[in-house]
Amino acid sequence: MELSISNLSKTYDNGVVALDNISLTIPTGMFGLLGPNGAGKSTLMRTLATLQECDSGSVFFGELDVLDEKDAIRRLLGYLPQDFGVYPKVTAYEMLDHFAVLKGLSNRARRREVVDGLLQQTNLFDVRHQRLGGFSGGMRQRFGIAQALLGDPKLIIVDEPTAGLDPQERVRFHNLLSDIGEDKTVILSTHIVSDVADLCANMAIINKGHLLVCGPTQQLIDEVSDKIWARFVDKKDLAMFQQRHAVISTRLLSGRTLIHVYSEQDPGDGFEEAIGDLEDAYFATIAGRHRAAAHCG
Ligand code: ADP
């Protein structure tokens, strides 16, 4: 089911404009909401999860008015917040069983079936009798997904789920998410570009409360793929290159400084054509160098 967000705005009491007239349409499947820290992602996720009020705008999930019919939307919603706290002394099974009771699964046998199934799906069945306090970050996040999937939600919101996970756990978490994505609307909010590149067919980039771009991920990549140029530079020359070119990223590669610039034509100066990827599209968009054509909403 499609989620339609129209003209959503939120200014906090301290004057910070966290969401500035955001309009976008999120189709079924995995959708990536990408932006740096402070972009407004959590504000948007919490608003969609009915946990926070906005100042103006509307949100519809299919026919359902998300901002108005909160109870109805909560029945369709699975949410993994950024700071998912657990009771450290309780076991995974006990905690999930408790959440299942809260979700209205009162029949014991049926509940056991559901809880066991979710623990299996998230690869936590073997550790189900261990206390949550002893879980690693990755196990905790997978447990967070298990609780978010209770009640067979149609809309799933996960806020910064892979921050702090080691590469192996990130891959595991990606596999888990990609398995649930097909017939549900899953919104993955993150500042990690590879999360979106790996998982999401559609995406948006927000920064400072503004929607910068929204559309199919591949289209965003295609738009920049022939406009990215790369070269290694000496650190002492970096400032000079930054002055002369539209540098969108600087990274160390085997101890050397590699810069990427955005340019419609060959920028000269020893740059070589690079094949632009989502990271380039993201940095070029955030830096205001690239104005993407892909739009939705
Ligand atoms: P993100 O999730 O992308 O990091 P947030 O939605 O958490 O972004 O924050 C967006 C902006 O709103 C930031 O400048 C942040 O400092 C500010 N902000 C978030 N929550 C509050 C709050 N409760 N009160 C005041 N400012 C807030």
Coordinates of C-alpha atoms and ligand atoms in Angstrom, one line a residue:
M1 CA 0.0 0.0 0.0
E2 CA 1.2 3.5 -0.8
L3 CA 2.0 6.1 1.8
S4 CA 1.3 9.7 0.6
I5 CA 2.9 12.5 2.5
S6 CA 1.7 16.1 1.6
N7 CA 3.2 19.4 2.8
L8 CA 4.4 18.1 6.1
S9 CA 6.0 20.7 8.4
K10 CA 7.4 20.7 11.9
T11 CA 9.2 23.5 13.8
Y12 CA 10.3 22.7 17.3
D13 CA 9.8 25.1 20.2
N14 CA 13.5 26.2 20.0
G15 CA 12.9 27.4 16.4
V16 CA 14.5 24.4 14.6
V17 CA 12.6 23.7 11.4
A18 CA 12.9 19.9 11.3
L19 CA 10.5 19.4 8.4
D20 CA 9.9 22.0 5.8
N21 CA 6.9 21.3 3.6
I22 CA 7.8 17.7 2.8
S23 CA 5.7 16.0 0.1
L24 CA 6.6 12.5 -1.1
T25 CA 4.9 9.2 -2.1
I26 CA 6.3 6.0 -0.7
P27 CA 5.3 2.9 -2.7
T28 CA 5.2 -0.7 -1.5
G29 CA 8.5 -2.4 -1.0
M30 CA 11.7 -1.1 0.6
F31 CA 12.1 2.7 0.6
G32 CA 15.3 4.4 1.8
L33 CA 15.1 7.8 3.5
L34 CA 18.7 9.1 3.4
G35 CA 20.1 12.2 5.0
P36 CA 22.9 13.3 7.3
N37 CA 22.5 13.6 11.1
G38 CA 20.0 16.3 11.9
A39 CA 18.3 16.2 8.5
G40 CA 14.9 15.5 10.1
K41 CA 14.6 11.8 9.5
S42 CA 13.7 10.8 13.0
T43 CA 11.2 13.6 13.2
L44 CA 9.5 12.3 10.0
M45 CA 9.7 8.7 11.2
R46 CA 8.2 9.5 14.6
T47 CA 5.4 11.5 12.9
L48 CA 4.6 8.7 10.6
A49 CA 4.7 6.3 13.6
T50 CA 2.0 8.5 15.3
L51 CA 4.3 9.2 18.2
Q52 CA 4.7 12.9 17.5
E53 CA 2.5 15.7 16.2
C54 CA 3.5 17.8 13.2
D55 CA 2.4 21.5 12.6
S56 CA 0.7 21.1 9.3
G57 CA 0.3 18.7 6.4
S58 CA -1.3 15.3 5.8
V59 CA -0.3 11.7 5.5
F60 CA -2.4 8.9 4.0
F61 CA -1.6 5.2 4.1
G62 CA -4.0 4.0 1.4
E63 CA -7.3 5.5 2.4
L64 CA -6.3 5.8 6.1
D65 CA -5.6 9.2 7.5
V66 CA -2.4 8.6 9.5
L67 CA -2.4 11.8 11.5
D68 CA -6.1 11.5 12.4
E69 CA -6.8 7.8 12.7
K70 CA -3.9 6.9 15.0
D71 CA -5.4 3.7 16.6
A72 CA -6.2 2.3 13.2
I73 CA -2.7 3.0 11.8
R74 CA -1.0 1.6 14.9
R75 CA -2.7 -1.8 14.2
L76 CA -1.0 -1.8 10.8
L77 CA 2.4 -0.4 12.0
G78 CA 5.6 -2.0 13.0
Y79 CA 8.2 0.4 14.3
L80 CA 11.9 0.0 15.3
P81 CA 12.9 3.3 16.9
Q82 CA 16.5 4.6 16.8
D83 CA 17.0 4.1 20.5
F84 CA 15.3 0.7 21.1
G85 CA 15.6 0.0 24.8
V86 CA 15.2 -3.5 26.2
Y87 CA 14.8 -4.8 29.7
P88 CA 18.2 -6.3 30.3
K89 CA 17.1 -9.0 32.8
V90 CA 14.3 -10.5 30.7
T91 CA 14.9 -13.2 28.1
A92 CA 14.2 -12.7 24.4
Y93 CA 11.4 -15.1 24.5
E94 CA 9.7 -13.6 27.6
M95 CA 10.0 -10.1 26.2
L96 CA 8.6 -11.0 22.8
D97 CA 5.8 -13.0 24.4
H98 CA 5.0 -9.9 26.5
F99 CA 4.9 -7.7 23.4
A100 CA 2.7 -10.2 21.7
V101 CA 0.2 -10.1 24.6
L102 CA 0.2 -6.3 24.3
K103 CA -0.5 -6.7 20.5
G104 CA -3.6 -8.6 21.5
L105 CA -2.5 -12.2 20.8
S106 CA -4.3 -13.7 23.8
N107 CA -4.5 -17.3 22.7
R108 CA -1.4 -19.0 24.3
A109 CA -0.8 -21.7 21.6
R110 CA -1.2 -19.3 18.8
R111 CA 1.1 -16.8 20.6
R112 CA 3.8 -19.4 21.0
E113 CA 3.6 -20.2 17.3
V114 CA 4.0 -16.6 16.3
V115 CA 6.8 -15.8 18.8
D116 CA 8.8 -18.9 17.9
G117 CA 8.3 -18.1 14.2
L118 CA 9.6 -14.6 14.6
L119 CA 12.6 -15.7 16.7
Q120 CA 13.4 -18.2 14.0
Q121 CA 13.0 -15.6 11.2
T122 CA 15.4 -13.2 13.0
N123 CA 17.8 -16.0 13.8
L124 CA 17.4 -15.7 17.5
F125 CA 15.7 -19.0 18.3
D126 CA 18.8 -20.6 19.7
V127 CA 19.4 -17.7 22.1
R128 CA 15.7 -17.2 23.0
H129 CA 16.3 -18.1 26.7
Q130 CA 19.2 -15.7 27.1
R131 CA 18.8 -12.3 28.7
L132 CA 18.5 -9.3 26.4
G133 CA 21.2 -7.5 28.5
G134 CA 23.8 -9.9 27.1
F135 CA 22.8 -9.5 23.5
S136 CA 25.2 -7.8 21.0
G137 CA 24.1 -4.7 19.1
G138 CA 23.2 -6.8 16.1
M139 CA 21.2 -9.3 18.1
R140 CA 19.4 -6.5 19.8
Q141 CA 18.5 -4.9 16.4
R142 CA 17.3 -8.3 15.1
F143 CA 15.2 -8.6 18.2
G144 CA 13.9 -5.1 17.5
I145 CA 12.7 -6.3 14.1
A146 CA 11.1 -9.4 15.6
Q147 CA 8.9 -7.1 17.9
A148 CA 8.2 -4.7 14.9
L149 CA 6.9 -7.7 12.9
L150 CA 4.4 -8.8 15.6
G151 CA 0.8 -8.5 14.3
D152 CA 1.8 -8.8 10.6
P153 CA 2.2 -5.1 10.0
K154 CA 1.6 -3.6 6.6
L155 CA 3.8 -0.5 7.3
I156 CA 7.2 -1.0 8.9
I157 CA 9.4 1.9 9.9
V158 CA 13.0 1.3 10.9
D159 CA 15.1 4.3 12.1
E160 CA 18.9 4.1 11.8
P161 CA 18.9 0.3 12.3
T162 CA 22.5 -0.5 11.3
A163 CA 24.3 2.4 13.0
G164 CA 27.0 0.8 15.2
L165 CA 26.7 -2.8 13.7
D166 CA 29.8 -4.6 12.6
P167 CA 29.9 -5.5 8.8
Q168 CA 28.8 -9.1 9.4
E169 CA 25.8 -8.1 11.4
R170 CA 24.9 -5.4 8.9
V171 CA 24.8 -8.1 6.1
R172 CA 22.6 -10.3 8.3
F173 CA 20.3 -7.4 9.1
H174 CA 20.1 -6.5 5.4
N175 CA 19.1 -10.0 4.5
L176 CA 16.5 -10.0 7.2
L177 CA 15.0 -6.7 5.9
S178 CA 15.1 -7.7 2.3
D179 CA 13.0 -10.8 3.1
I180 CA 10.2 -8.8 4.6
G181 CA 10.1 -6.0 2.1
E182 CA 8.1 -7.4 -0.8
D183 CA 4.5 -7.0 0.0
K184 CA 4.9 -4.5 2.7
T185 CA 5.8 -0.8 2.8
V186 CA 9.1 -0.7 4.6
I187 CA 10.8 2.7 5.3
L188 CA 14.4 2.5 6.2
S189 CA 15.8 5.8 7.6
T190 CA 19.5 6.0 7.6
H191 CA 22.6 8.1 7.1
I192 CA 24.5 5.1 5.7
V193 CA 24.4 5.2 1.9
S194 CA 25.2 1.5 1.4
D195 CA 22.1 0.5 3.4
V196 CA 20.0 2.2 0.8
A197 CA 22.2 1.1 -2.2
D198 CA 21.9 -2.5 -1.1
L199 CA 18.3 -2.7 -0.2
C200 CA 16.0 0.0 -1.6
A201 CA 14.5 0.2 -5.0
N202 CA 13.1 3.7 -4.2
M203 CA 14.5 6.4 -2.0
A204 CA 14.5 10.0 -1.0
I205 CA 17.3 12.3 0.3
I206 CA 16.5 15.0 2.9
N207 CA 18.7 17.6 4.5
K208 CA 17.9 20.4 6.9
G209 CA 14.2 19.6 6.8
H210 CA 14.1 19.8 3.0
L211 CA 13.3 17.0 0.5
L212 CA 16.1 17.2 -2.1
V213 CA 15.2 14.3 -4.2
C214 CA 12.9 11.3 -4.4
G215 CA 12.6 8.5 -6.9
P216 CA 14.0 5.1 -8.1
T217 CA 17.5 4.6 -6.7
Q218 CA 18.8 3.4 -10.0
Q219 CA 17.6 6.6 -11.7
L220 CA 19.4 8.7 -9.2
I221 CA 22.6 6.8 -9.8
D222 CA 22.2 6.9 -13.6
E223 CA 21.8 10.7 -13.5
V224 CA 25.3 11.2 -12.0
S225 CA 27.1 8.2 -13.3
D226 CA 28.8 10.1 -16.2
K227 CA 29.4 13.3 -14.2
I228 CA 31.9 12.1 -11.6
W229 CA 35.7 12.5 -12.0
A230 CA 38.4 11.2 -9.7
R231 CA 42.0 11.7 -8.9
F232 CA 44.5 11.2 -6.1
V233 CA 45.9 14.5 -4.6
D234 CA 48.6 15.4 -2.1
K235 CA 47.0 16.6 1.1
K236 CA 48.7 19.9 0.8
D237 CA 47.0 20.6 -2.5
L238 CA 43.5 19.7 -1.3
A239 CA 42.4 23.2 -0.6
M240 CA 43.5 24.3 -4.0
F241 CA 41.5 21.6 -5.7
Q242 CA 38.5 22.4 -3.6
Q243 CA 38.7 26.0 -4.8
R244 CA 39.0 25.1 -8.4
H245 CA 36.5 22.2 -8.7
A246 CA 33.2 21.0 -7.3
V247 CA 34.6 18.5 -4.9
I248 CA 31.9 16.3 -3.5
S249 CA 33.9 13.8 -1.5
T250 CA 37.3 13.3 -0.1
R251 CA 38.4 9.9 1.2
L252 CA 41.5 8.0 2.1
L253 CA 42.3 5.0 0.0
S254 CA 45.3 3.0 1.2
G255 CA 46.7 6.1 2.9
R256 CA 46.3 8.3 -0.2
T257 CA 43.7 11.1 -0.6
L258 CA 41.2 10.4 -3.4
I259 CA 38.8 13.2 -4.4
H260 CA 35.7 13.0 -6.5
V261 CA 34.4 16.1 -8.3
Y262 CA 31.1 16.7 -10.0
S263 CA 31.3 18.1 -13.6
E264 CA 29.3 17.8 -16.7
Q265 CA 32.5 18.0 -18.8
D266 CA 36.1 16.8 -18.3
P267 CA 37.4 19.1 -15.6
G268 CA 41.1 18.7 -16.8
D269 CA 43.7 19.0 -14.1
G270 CA 44.5 15.3 -14.3
F271 CA 41.1 14.0 -13.3
E272 CA 39.9 10.7 -14.7
E273 CA 36.3 9.7 -15.4
A274 CA 34.9 7.6 -12.6
I275 CA 31.7 5.6 -12.6
G276 CA 29.4 7.5 -10.2
D277 CA 27.6 5.4 -7.6
L278 CA 24.9 6.2 -5.1
E279 CA 27.5 7.7 -2.7
D280 CA 28.4 10.2 -5.4
A281 CA 24.8 11.0 -6.1
Y282 CA 24.2 11.5 -2.4
F283 CA 27.2 13.7 -1.8
A284 CA 26.6 15.7 -5.0
T285 CA 23.0 16.3 -4.0
I286 CA 23.7 17.2 -0.4
A287 CA 26.5 19.6 -1.5
G288 CA 24.0 21.3 -3.8
R289 CA 26.0 20.4 -6.9
H290 CA 23.5 18.1 -8.4
R291 CA 19.9 18.9 -8.8
A292 CA 18.3 15.5 -9.4
A293 CA 15.5 15.2 -12.0
A294 CA 13.8 12.3 -10.2
H295 CA 10.9 13.6 -8.2
C296 CA 7.8 12.2 -6.6
G297 CA 5.0 13.4 -4.4
Ligands
ADP1 P1 17.9 13.0 12.1 O1 17.0 11.9 12.5 O2 17.9 13.1 10.6 O3 19.2 13.0 12.7 P2 16.1 14.7 13.7 O4 14.7 14.6 13.2 O5 16.5 13.9 15.0 O6 17.1 14.4 12.5 O7 16.4 16.2 14.0 C1 16.2 17.2 13.1 C2 16.5 18.6 13.7 O8 15.6 18.8 14.8 C3 17.9 18.6 14.4 O9 18.4 19.9 14.2 C4 17.6 18.3 15.8 O10 18.6 18.9 16.7 C5 16.2 19.0 16.0 N1 15.4 18.3 17.1 C6 15.1 17.0 17.1 N2 14.3 16.8 18.1 C7 14.1 17.9 18.8 C8 13.4 18.3 20.0 N3 12.7 17.5 20.7 N4 13.5 19.6 20.3 C9 14.2 20.5 19.6 N5 14.9 20.2 18.5 C10 14.9 19.0 18.1

